[in-house]
Amino acid sequence: MEKGKISSLQMAMILYPAVVATAILLVPSLTAQYAKQDLWISPMLASIVGFVTIFIAVRLHQLYPGKNIFQIIEETIGRLPGKLAGLLILFFYIEITGEMTRGYGSFIVNTFLKQTPLVVTIASMVFLCAFAVYGGIEVLARAAQFFFPLFFIPFLFLVLLLSPYFQVHYIEPVLADGWVPVIKGAVVPSGWFAELFLIVFFLPYLTDKGKAMKYGILTVAGIGITLVTANLTALFVLGPTLPTKVYALMNASHYISYADFFENLESVTMAIWIIGAFVKISAFYYVIVLGIAQWLNLSDYRPLIWPIGILIVEFGYWSLPSSIELARFESRIFPFYSLLMQTTLLIIIFVIASVRKKGRKKLGLSE
Amino acid sequence: MKKLLLLLSFSGALFLLGGCWDRTEINDLAIATSAAIDQKENDQIELSLEIFLPKAFGGGSAQGGQAGGQGITLVISQTGSNMADALSKLQGVLPREIFWGHCKTFVFSEAVAKKGIIDHLDFLLRQPDIRERAYIFVSEKKARRILEQKTNLEPYTGQALLEQTDFGIGMRVTMQELDEMLVSRMQSAALPYLKIKTQKKSEEEKFRFADISGVAVFRKDKMIGRLSEERTRGLLWLRDEIKGYTVSASPPGVNGVVSVNPVSVYSKMTPSIVDGKWRILLTIKTDGVIVQNSTPLDFFNPTSLASVEAALQDSIETRVRESLEKTQHQMKADVANFAAEFYREYPEEWKQVENHWPEKLSEVEVEVDARMIIRSQGNLILPANEKEGGEQW
C-alpha cells in the first residue's frame, strides 16, 4: 500500500513539529495556571510519557516485525475487539485532527485575519495538507525535512531576541508550593507527549529500523527541551501575567523592539506556527488515511484522502462553538483523552502482547 | 488537456494571492499615535485619539511651517460608557479604520486613575493589535490636553513623551509592566505623572508643554497619591531603573558642590527575616564620573576623594529614604516590590502575611548600603576655581 521508505531522522523531523507546533503556543500559559513559576519543571515530568510511548511502540514493533498496529492489536486481543479498538483509535485521530485545525484556524482568525471566516482558514489548511498526504510518506518526510530548519531556527531567534527582556528572578522561589502544582501542570503537556504514538504508524516504513529507538528518544528529549525553553521564555518575559494570556509566546514576541524599527515580530511567531501546523496536520492526516486503509485491508489509501479531509474540516468547524470552548478542551479534556487513547492503550496492548509471546515460548510453540 | 487544466487551476489560484477579507491598504487606515482617557459625568469616559495626518507629513518639507504641533496630527474624542463603546463611536466618525499598531502612548487622567484603571486595561490587553510595549502615563488634568500640546523638536506630543521617557530621567512603565505590577504580589503600581507646564517664549507668547513630573502611586488599580520628582529619583534607585541623572552633594567642611553622573548603577534588595523582624538590605553600587566640582578639593588626595564619595552616598541614601518614607509608611504602597523579594526567599512566611501585606509593609525595616565609586574626573585634574596651594603663573 505504502511503498515509500523514510529514514529514522526524517521520522524524528516529522514527529518533532507534530508535537511542538501547537504545544509552544498553548502549553506555557496552560501549565502556568497550575504550576506558576515552576512551570519549567512540568514538561520534564511530562516527557516521561513521551519516553514510555516511544519505548513501548518500538518494542512492540520488534515483537511483531513488519506488522501494522491494527494487525498487532487484532493478534493480541482478537479480531472483533481488535477491530473495535482500531475504530476507536481512528475516530480519536479524526476528532483531534479536527480540533488541531480548529486551533490553527482560530489562532489565525483571532490574532491576524479577523474578518476572514474560520472555515476558510481551516479548509485551506486541510486542502494544502491533502496534497502533502497524497504524495505519500516520502513526500511528507521531505516536506518535514525542508520545513524543520524553517521551524526551528526562527524559534531560536525569537528566544535570542527576547533574551535582553528576560527577568530571570521570576523563576524564584523554586517549588514554593511543593510538587503537587507541578504535577498538575505536567498533565497538560503530557497529553502532547502522548501524541508520539504516531511513531507506530511510521515504524514499518523505516529504512534503518535499528536507529528508531535512538531517534525516538532524541525526539522526546528535543521536545522536552523546546517546551522547557518556551515555558521559561514566556515566564521570564511575562512574569505573573503569563497565566492570563491565551497565546503567551505571541504576547512575548510583541515585546521585541530593537533600534525603534526592528519590532512587531509577531509575524515570525505566526510563520513558525503555520509551518509547524502544516507538518503536524499533514502527519495526523496521513496517519488517519493510512490507518483506515490498513484497518479495512484496502489496497490503496489515496481514495480516502478527500472524504477524510472533509470529515476533518467538519470536526474542526462543528465540534466546538467558540475559542473559549477550544481552550477548555485543550486544557481540561485533551490531556486525559490523549493519554487514554494513545499511551494507555499502547501499554495495555504491550502488556498483553508480551505475556502472550512469553506464554507461547513456554509452550514451545513456533510463530 | 491535463496541462490546460493545470494551467487553469494555477491561474485560478492567482485570485487568492491578493488576500481576501483582511486586506488593508495604507490609505484605508487612520493611524493612532497616542490615546487619552478622561473621566466624564455619570460614569462615562471620554476616549481621545491622536490620529496621524499623512497629507500634512508628506507636504511638510515644502510648506515648512506646517510640520510640528497640530499640523501633523489630529485629536478627536468621543464619550462612551467604557473604552469599547467610546472606540466604536470614534470609529463611527472616522472615514478610515483605526489602526493601533503605532499607538505607543496611553494617558489616563488623574480622575480616571483614582476610580481604577483595571477595567480600561482589560480592554487594552485583550486587543491583539494594541502593543504591550506602549507607555502608560497619568496626567494631572484633562488627558486630552496632553495630546493637544505643541511640540518643538518632535513631530507630536506622543513621540516627544516617548523619547523623553526613553531618556530615563523619569519612570518608564509599559502596558505589560503595569499589568505585571497589578497582578503581582506587590498589589500596587507606579506610573509616570504628567503636568502641563508653561514657559514664556517672549513677552506675549507662551509655550505650553507636557512634562513628566514624578509618579502617580497606585494601591491595587486605584491612584492614591503622587511622588515629587525628587522622591521619584529615590524610587528609581530602589527599582534599579536610574539612568542619566546627576547626583550632587557637598562634602562636610568645604564650600561648594560636587556633581557626579552615574555611569553604571547596580542595586539589589536582600530580604531577611530574623526573629520575626522583616528586613530589606538595599545595596546600591554606583560608578560615576565627576561632571562639575565647585569645591577647592583636589582629588589626587585620596581622603578628599573618599569624603566626596561618602557625601554622595549619603545623598543617595537620603533620596531613597525620603521616597520610602512616603510610599512605604504614608501610602502603604509597595512600589519598590518588596513583596517579590520576600516571596522569593521566604515563601512560607510570605503566605502568612499575604492578606495584610500593606500593614506588614510599613513594619519592614530598610537598611540602605549605598556605595559610590568615582571612576573618572573628566578633563580637569584640578578644580577650575582652585585658589589655595596652587602656584600662580
PDB file of C-alpha atoms in Angstrom, chain B residues 39-215:
ATOM      1  CA  GLN B  39     -13.487  60.780  33.179  1.00  0.00           C
ATOM      2  CA  LYS B  40     -16.896  62.235  32.375  1.00  0.00           C
ATOM      3  CA  GLU B  41     -20.045  62.557  34.421  1.00  0.00           C
ATOM      4  CA  ASN B  42     -22.389  59.609  35.028  1.00  0.00           C
ATOM      5  CA  ASP B  43     -19.572  57.071  34.875  1.00  0.00           C
ATOM      6  CA  GLN B  44     -18.903  57.904  31.271  1.00  0.00           C
ATOM      7  CA  ILE B  45     -15.420  58.121  29.877  1.00  0.00           C
ATOM      8  CA  GLU B  46     -14.017  60.093  27.014  1.00  0.00           C
ATOM      9  CA  LEU B  47     -11.552  58.439  24.710  1.00  0.00           C
ATOM     10  CA  SER B  48      -9.353  60.747  22.654  1.00  0.00           C
ATOM     11  CA  LEU B  49      -7.118  59.556  19.875  1.00  0.00           C
ATOM     12  CA  GLU B  50      -4.300  61.389  18.236  1.00  0.00           C
ATOM     13  CA  ILE B  51      -4.554  60.478  14.572  1.00  0.00           C
ATOM     14  CA  PHE B  52      -1.668  60.847  12.208  1.00  0.00           C
ATOM     15  CA  LEU B  53      -2.408  63.017   9.166  1.00  0.00           C
ATOM     16  CA  PRO B  54      -0.492  61.528   6.251  1.00  0.00           C
ATOM     17  CA  LYS B  55      -1.058  64.538   3.964  1.00  0.00           C
ATOM     18  CA  ALA B  56       0.447  67.001   6.411  1.00  0.00           C
ATOM     19  CA  PHE B  57       3.513  64.842   6.760  1.00  0.00           C
ATOM     20  CA  GLY B  58       4.019  64.343   3.049  1.00  0.00           C
ATOM     21  CA  GLY B  59       3.901  68.057   2.260  1.00  0.00           C
ATOM     22  CA  GLY B  60       5.708  69.022   5.425  1.00  0.00           C
ATOM     23  CA  SER B  61       9.072  69.950   3.996  1.00  0.00           C
ATOM     24  CA  ALA B  62       7.667  72.045   1.164  1.00  0.00           C
ATOM     25  CA  GLN B  63       5.373  74.094   3.368  1.00  0.00           C
ATOM     26  CA  GLY B  64       7.921  74.474   6.135  1.00  0.00           C
ATOM     27  CA  GLY B  65       5.845  75.853   8.964  1.00  0.00           C
ATOM     28  CA  GLN B  66       3.172  73.178   8.562  1.00  0.00           C
ATOM     29  CA  ALA B  67       5.092  70.471  10.356  1.00  0.00           C
ATOM     30  CA  GLY B  68       5.198  70.459  14.140  1.00  0.00           C
ATOM     31  CA  GLY B  69       2.440  70.846  16.642  1.00  0.00           C
ATOM     32  CA  GLN B  70      -1.040  70.124  15.452  1.00  0.00           C
ATOM     33  CA  GLY B  71      -0.096  70.283  11.825  1.00  0.00           C
ATOM     34  CA  ILE B  72       0.755  66.648  11.594  1.00  0.00           C
ATOM     35  CA  THR B  73      -1.817  65.072  13.886  1.00  0.00           C
ATOM     36  CA  LEU B  74      -5.441  65.494  14.737  1.00  0.00           C
ATOM     37  CA  VAL B  75      -7.048  64.828  18.116  1.00  0.00           C
ATOM     38  CA  ILE B  76     -10.621  63.560  18.189  1.00  0.00           C
ATOM     39  CA  SER B  77     -12.718  62.397  21.122  1.00  0.00           C
ATOM     40  CA  GLN B  78     -15.927  60.533  21.813  1.00  0.00           C
ATOM     41  CA  THR B  79     -17.730  59.786  25.040  1.00  0.00           C
ATOM     42  CA  GLY B  80     -18.914  56.328  25.935  1.00  0.00           C
ATOM     43  CA  SER B  81     -19.744  54.077  28.850  1.00  0.00           C
ATOM     44  CA  ASN B  82     -16.421  52.262  28.513  1.00  0.00           C
ATOM     45  CA  MET B  83     -13.403  52.073  26.231  1.00  0.00           C
ATOM     46  CA  ALA B  84     -15.023  49.727  23.753  1.00  0.00           C
ATOM     47  CA  ASP B  85     -18.132  51.863  23.482  1.00  0.00           C
ATOM     48  CA  ALA B  86     -16.189  55.103  23.048  1.00  0.00           C
ATOM     49  CA  LEU B  87     -13.943  53.474  20.477  1.00  0.00           C
ATOM     50  CA  SER B  88     -16.833  52.237  18.380  1.00  0.00           C
ATOM     51  CA  LYS B  89     -18.269  55.771  18.432  1.00  0.00           C
ATOM     52  CA  LEU B  90     -14.883  57.140  17.394  1.00  0.00           C
ATOM     53  CA  GLN B  91     -14.761  54.694  14.534  1.00  0.00           C
ATOM     54  CA  GLY B  92     -18.201  55.921  13.611  1.00  0.00           C
ATOM     55  CA  VAL B  93     -16.956  59.437  12.936  1.00  0.00           C
ATOM     56  CA  LEU B  94     -13.790  58.422  11.122  1.00  0.00           C
ATOM     57  CA  PRO B  95     -13.802  57.542   7.436  1.00  0.00           C
ATOM     58  CA  ARG B  96     -10.819  55.210   7.882  1.00  0.00           C
ATOM     59  CA  GLU B  97     -10.236  52.169  10.039  1.00  0.00           C
ATOM     60  CA  ILE B  98      -8.392  52.908  13.294  1.00  0.00           C
ATOM     61  CA  PHE B  99      -5.016  51.196  13.347  1.00  0.00           C
ATOM     62  CA  TRP B 100      -3.436  50.609  16.763  1.00  0.00           C
ATOM     63  CA  GLY B 101      -0.054  49.219  15.737  1.00  0.00           C
ATOM     64  CA  HIS B 102       1.718  52.551  16.189  1.00  0.00           C
ATOM     65  CA  CYS B 103      -0.088  53.758  19.260  1.00  0.00           C
ATOM     66  CA  LYS B 104       2.697  53.856  21.802  1.00  0.00           C
ATOM     67  CA  THR B 105       1.424  56.320  24.410  1.00  0.00           C
ATOM     68  CA  PHE B 106      -1.628  55.987  26.601  1.00  0.00           C
ATOM     69  CA  VAL B 107      -2.552  58.761  29.017  1.00  0.00           C
ATOM     70  CA  PHE B 108      -5.078  58.308  31.824  1.00  0.00           C
ATOM     71  CA  SER B 109      -6.343  61.396  33.556  1.00  0.00           C
ATOM     72  CA  GLU B 110      -5.976  61.549  37.326  1.00  0.00           C
ATOM     73  CA  ALA B 111      -9.742  61.316  37.747  1.00  0.00           C
ATOM     74  CA  VAL B 112      -9.792  58.033  35.826  1.00  0.00           C
ATOM     75  CA  ALA B 113      -6.773  56.749  37.732  1.00  0.00           C
ATOM     76  CA  LYS B 114      -8.471  57.461  41.059  1.00  0.00           C
ATOM     77  CA  LYS B 115     -11.520  55.432  40.019  1.00  0.00           C
ATOM     78  CA  GLY B 116      -9.383  52.493  38.944  1.00  0.00           C
ATOM     79  CA  ILE B 117      -7.753  51.619  35.667  1.00  0.00           C
ATOM     80  CA  ILE B 118      -8.029  47.845  35.602  1.00  0.00           C
ATOM     81  CA  ASP B 119     -11.220  47.821  33.515  1.00  0.00           C
ATOM     82  CA  HIS B 120      -9.628  50.010  30.874  1.00  0.00           C
ATOM     83  CA  LEU B 121      -6.521  47.890  30.946  1.00  0.00           C
ATOM     84  CA  ASP B 122      -8.637  44.804  30.296  1.00  0.00           C
ATOM     85  CA  PHE B 123      -9.739  46.316  27.015  1.00  0.00           C
ATOM     86  CA  LEU B 124      -6.213  47.332  26.036  1.00  0.00           C
ATOM     87  CA  LEU B 125      -4.692  43.948  26.837  1.00  0.00           C
ATOM     88  CA  ARG B 126      -7.459  41.994  25.150  1.00  0.00           C
ATOM     89  CA  GLN B 127      -6.961  43.530  21.706  1.00  0.00           C
ATOM     90  CA  PRO B 128      -4.363  41.608  19.756  1.00  0.00           C
ATOM     91  CA  ASP B 129      -3.227  44.666  17.795  1.00  0.00           C
ATOM     92  CA  ILE B 130      -2.577  47.028  20.720  1.00  0.00           C
ATOM     93  CA  ARG B 131       1.093  46.944  21.715  1.00  0.00           C
ATOM     94  CA  GLU B 132       2.082  45.723  25.141  1.00  0.00           C
ATOM     95  CA  ARG B 133       5.139  47.919  24.837  1.00  0.00           C
ATOM     96  CA  ALA B 134       3.113  51.130  24.775  1.00  0.00           C
ATOM     97  CA  TYR B 135       3.976  53.530  27.584  1.00  0.00           C
ATOM     98  CA  ILE B 136       1.342  54.477  30.119  1.00  0.00           C
ATOM     99  CA  PHE B 137       1.069  57.862  31.852  1.00  0.00           C
ATOM    100  CA  VAL B 138      -1.232  59.616  34.266  1.00  0.00           C
ATOM    101  CA  SER B 139      -1.981  63.254  33.634  1.00  0.00           C
ATOM    102  CA  GLU B 140      -2.747  65.899  36.221  1.00  0.00           C
ATOM    103  CA  LYS B 141      -5.696  67.490  34.469  1.00  0.00           C
ATOM    104  CA  LYS B 142      -7.504  66.510  31.328  1.00  0.00           C
ATOM    105  CA  ALA B 143      -5.594  63.815  29.467  1.00  0.00           C
ATOM    106  CA  ARG B 144      -6.826  65.080  26.119  1.00  0.00           C
ATOM    107  CA  ARG B 145      -4.926  68.302  26.699  1.00  0.00           C
ATOM    108  CA  ILE B 146      -1.662  66.401  26.833  1.00  0.00           C
ATOM    109  CA  LEU B 147      -2.232  65.190  23.293  1.00  0.00           C
ATOM    110  CA  GLU B 148      -3.081  68.686  22.146  1.00  0.00           C
ATOM    111  CA  GLN B 149       0.163  70.281  23.280  1.00  0.00           C
ATOM    112  CA  LYS B 150       2.519  71.618  20.675  1.00  0.00           C
ATOM    113  CA  THR B 151       5.998  70.247  20.463  1.00  0.00           C
ATOM    114  CA  ASN B 152       9.139  71.779  19.105  1.00  0.00           C
ATOM    115  CA  LEU B 153      11.694  69.091  18.436  1.00  0.00           C
ATOM    116  CA  GLU B 154       9.484  66.092  17.880  1.00  0.00           C
ATOM    117  CA  PRO B 155       6.625  65.990  15.386  1.00  0.00           C
ATOM    118  CA  TYR B 156       3.883  65.377  18.004  1.00  0.00           C
ATOM    119  CA  THR B 157       3.404  65.004  21.761  1.00  0.00           C
ATOM    120  CA  GLY B 158       3.150  61.227  21.802  1.00  0.00           C
ATOM    121  CA  GLN B 159       6.542  60.948  20.160  1.00  0.00           C
ATOM    122  CA  ALA B 160       8.031  63.597  22.437  1.00  0.00           C
ATOM    123  CA  LEU B 161       6.837  61.756  25.536  1.00  0.00           C
ATOM    124  CA  LEU B 162       8.255  58.506  24.232  1.00  0.00           C
ATOM    125  CA  GLU B 163      11.686  59.953  23.575  1.00  0.00           C
ATOM    126  CA  GLN B 164      11.713  61.774  26.877  1.00  0.00           C
ATOM    127  CA  THR B 165      10.775  58.621  28.730  1.00  0.00           C
ATOM    128  CA  ASP B 166      13.429  56.581  26.977  1.00  0.00           C
ATOM    129  CA  PHE B 167      15.932  59.086  28.248  1.00  0.00           C
ATOM    130  CA  GLY B 168      15.451  57.520  31.650  1.00  0.00           C
ATOM    131  CA  ILE B 169      15.083  60.535  33.899  1.00  0.00           C
ATOM    132  CA  GLY B 170      11.578  59.694  35.000  1.00  0.00           C
ATOM    133  CA  MET B 171       9.951  56.347  35.433  1.00  0.00           C
ATOM    134  CA  ARG B 172       9.131  54.232  32.417  1.00  0.00           C
ATOM    135  CA  VAL B 173       6.216  51.832  32.554  1.00  0.00           C
ATOM    136  CA  THR B 174       4.924  49.820  29.643  1.00  0.00           C
ATOM    137  CA  MET B 175       1.484  48.297  29.498  1.00  0.00           C
ATOM    138  CA  GLN B 176       2.981  44.875  30.092  1.00  0.00           C
ATOM    139  CA  GLU B 177       4.876  46.118  33.153  1.00  0.00           C
ATOM    140  CA  LEU B 178       1.761  47.786  34.515  1.00  0.00           C
ATOM    141  CA  ASP B 179      -0.106  44.531  34.084  1.00  0.00           C
ATOM    142  CA  GLU B 180       2.692  42.706  35.904  1.00  0.00           C
ATOM    143  CA  MET B 181       2.564  45.212  38.769  1.00  0.00           C
ATOM    144  CA  LEU B 182      -1.187  44.885  39.094  1.00  0.00           C
ATOM    145  CA  VAL B 183      -1.358  41.087  39.102  1.00  0.00           C
ATOM    146  CA  SER B 184       1.763  40.539  41.198  1.00  0.00           C
ATOM    147  CA  ARG B 185       2.018  40.358  44.948  1.00  0.00           C
ATOM    148  CA  MET B 186       3.056  43.976  45.415  1.00  0.00           C
ATOM    149  CA  GLN B 187      -0.613  44.967  44.934  1.00  0.00           C
ATOM    150  CA  SER B 188       0.439  48.441  43.944  1.00  0.00           C
ATOM    151  CA  ALA B 189       1.818  50.276  40.969  1.00  0.00           C
ATOM    152  CA  ALA B 190       3.512  53.472  39.947  1.00  0.00           C
ATOM    153  CA  LEU B 191       3.062  55.364  36.698  1.00  0.00           C
ATOM    154  CA  PRO B 192       4.812  58.476  35.417  1.00  0.00           C
ATOM    155  CA  TYR B 193       2.805  61.608  36.123  1.00  0.00           C
ATOM    156  CA  LEU B 194       2.371  64.343  33.526  1.00  0.00           C
ATOM    157  CA  LYS B 195       1.821  68.029  34.104  1.00  0.00           C
ATOM    158  CA  ILE B 196       1.334  70.774  31.615  1.00  0.00           C
ATOM    159  CA  LYS B 197       3.924  73.433  32.155  1.00  0.00           C
ATOM    160  CA  THR B 198       4.084  76.916  30.730  1.00  0.00           C
ATOM    161  CA  GLN B 199       7.177  78.714  29.670  1.00  0.00           C
ATOM    162  CA  LYS B 200       7.397  82.204  28.302  1.00  0.00           C
ATOM    163  CA  LYS B 201       8.633  82.301  24.745  1.00  0.00           C
ATOM    164  CA  SER B 202       8.521  86.069  24.512  1.00  0.00           C
ATOM    165  CA  GLU B 203       6.531  88.745  26.333  1.00  0.00           C
ATOM    166  CA  GLU B 204       3.124  87.877  24.951  1.00  0.00           C
ATOM    167  CA  GLU B 205       3.670  84.389  23.539  1.00  0.00           C
ATOM    168  CA  LYS B 206       3.550  81.471  25.946  1.00  0.00           C
ATOM    169  CA  PHE B 207       4.648  77.964  25.191  1.00  0.00           C
ATOM    170  CA  ARG B 208       2.946  75.047  26.881  1.00  0.00           C
ATOM    171  CA  PHE B 209       4.343  71.581  27.003  1.00  0.00           C
ATOM    172  CA  ALA B 210       3.740  68.248  28.703  1.00  0.00           C
ATOM    173  CA  ASP B 211       6.293  67.484  31.359  1.00  0.00           C
ATOM    174  CA  ILE B 212       6.949  64.276  33.228  1.00  0.00           C
ATOM    175  CA  SER B 213       6.995  65.262  36.869  1.00  0.00           C
ATOM    176  CA  GLY B 214       7.155  62.495  39.395  1.00  0.00           C
ATOM    177  CA  VAL B 215       4.984  59.413  39.574  1.00  0.00           C
TER     178      VAL B 215
END
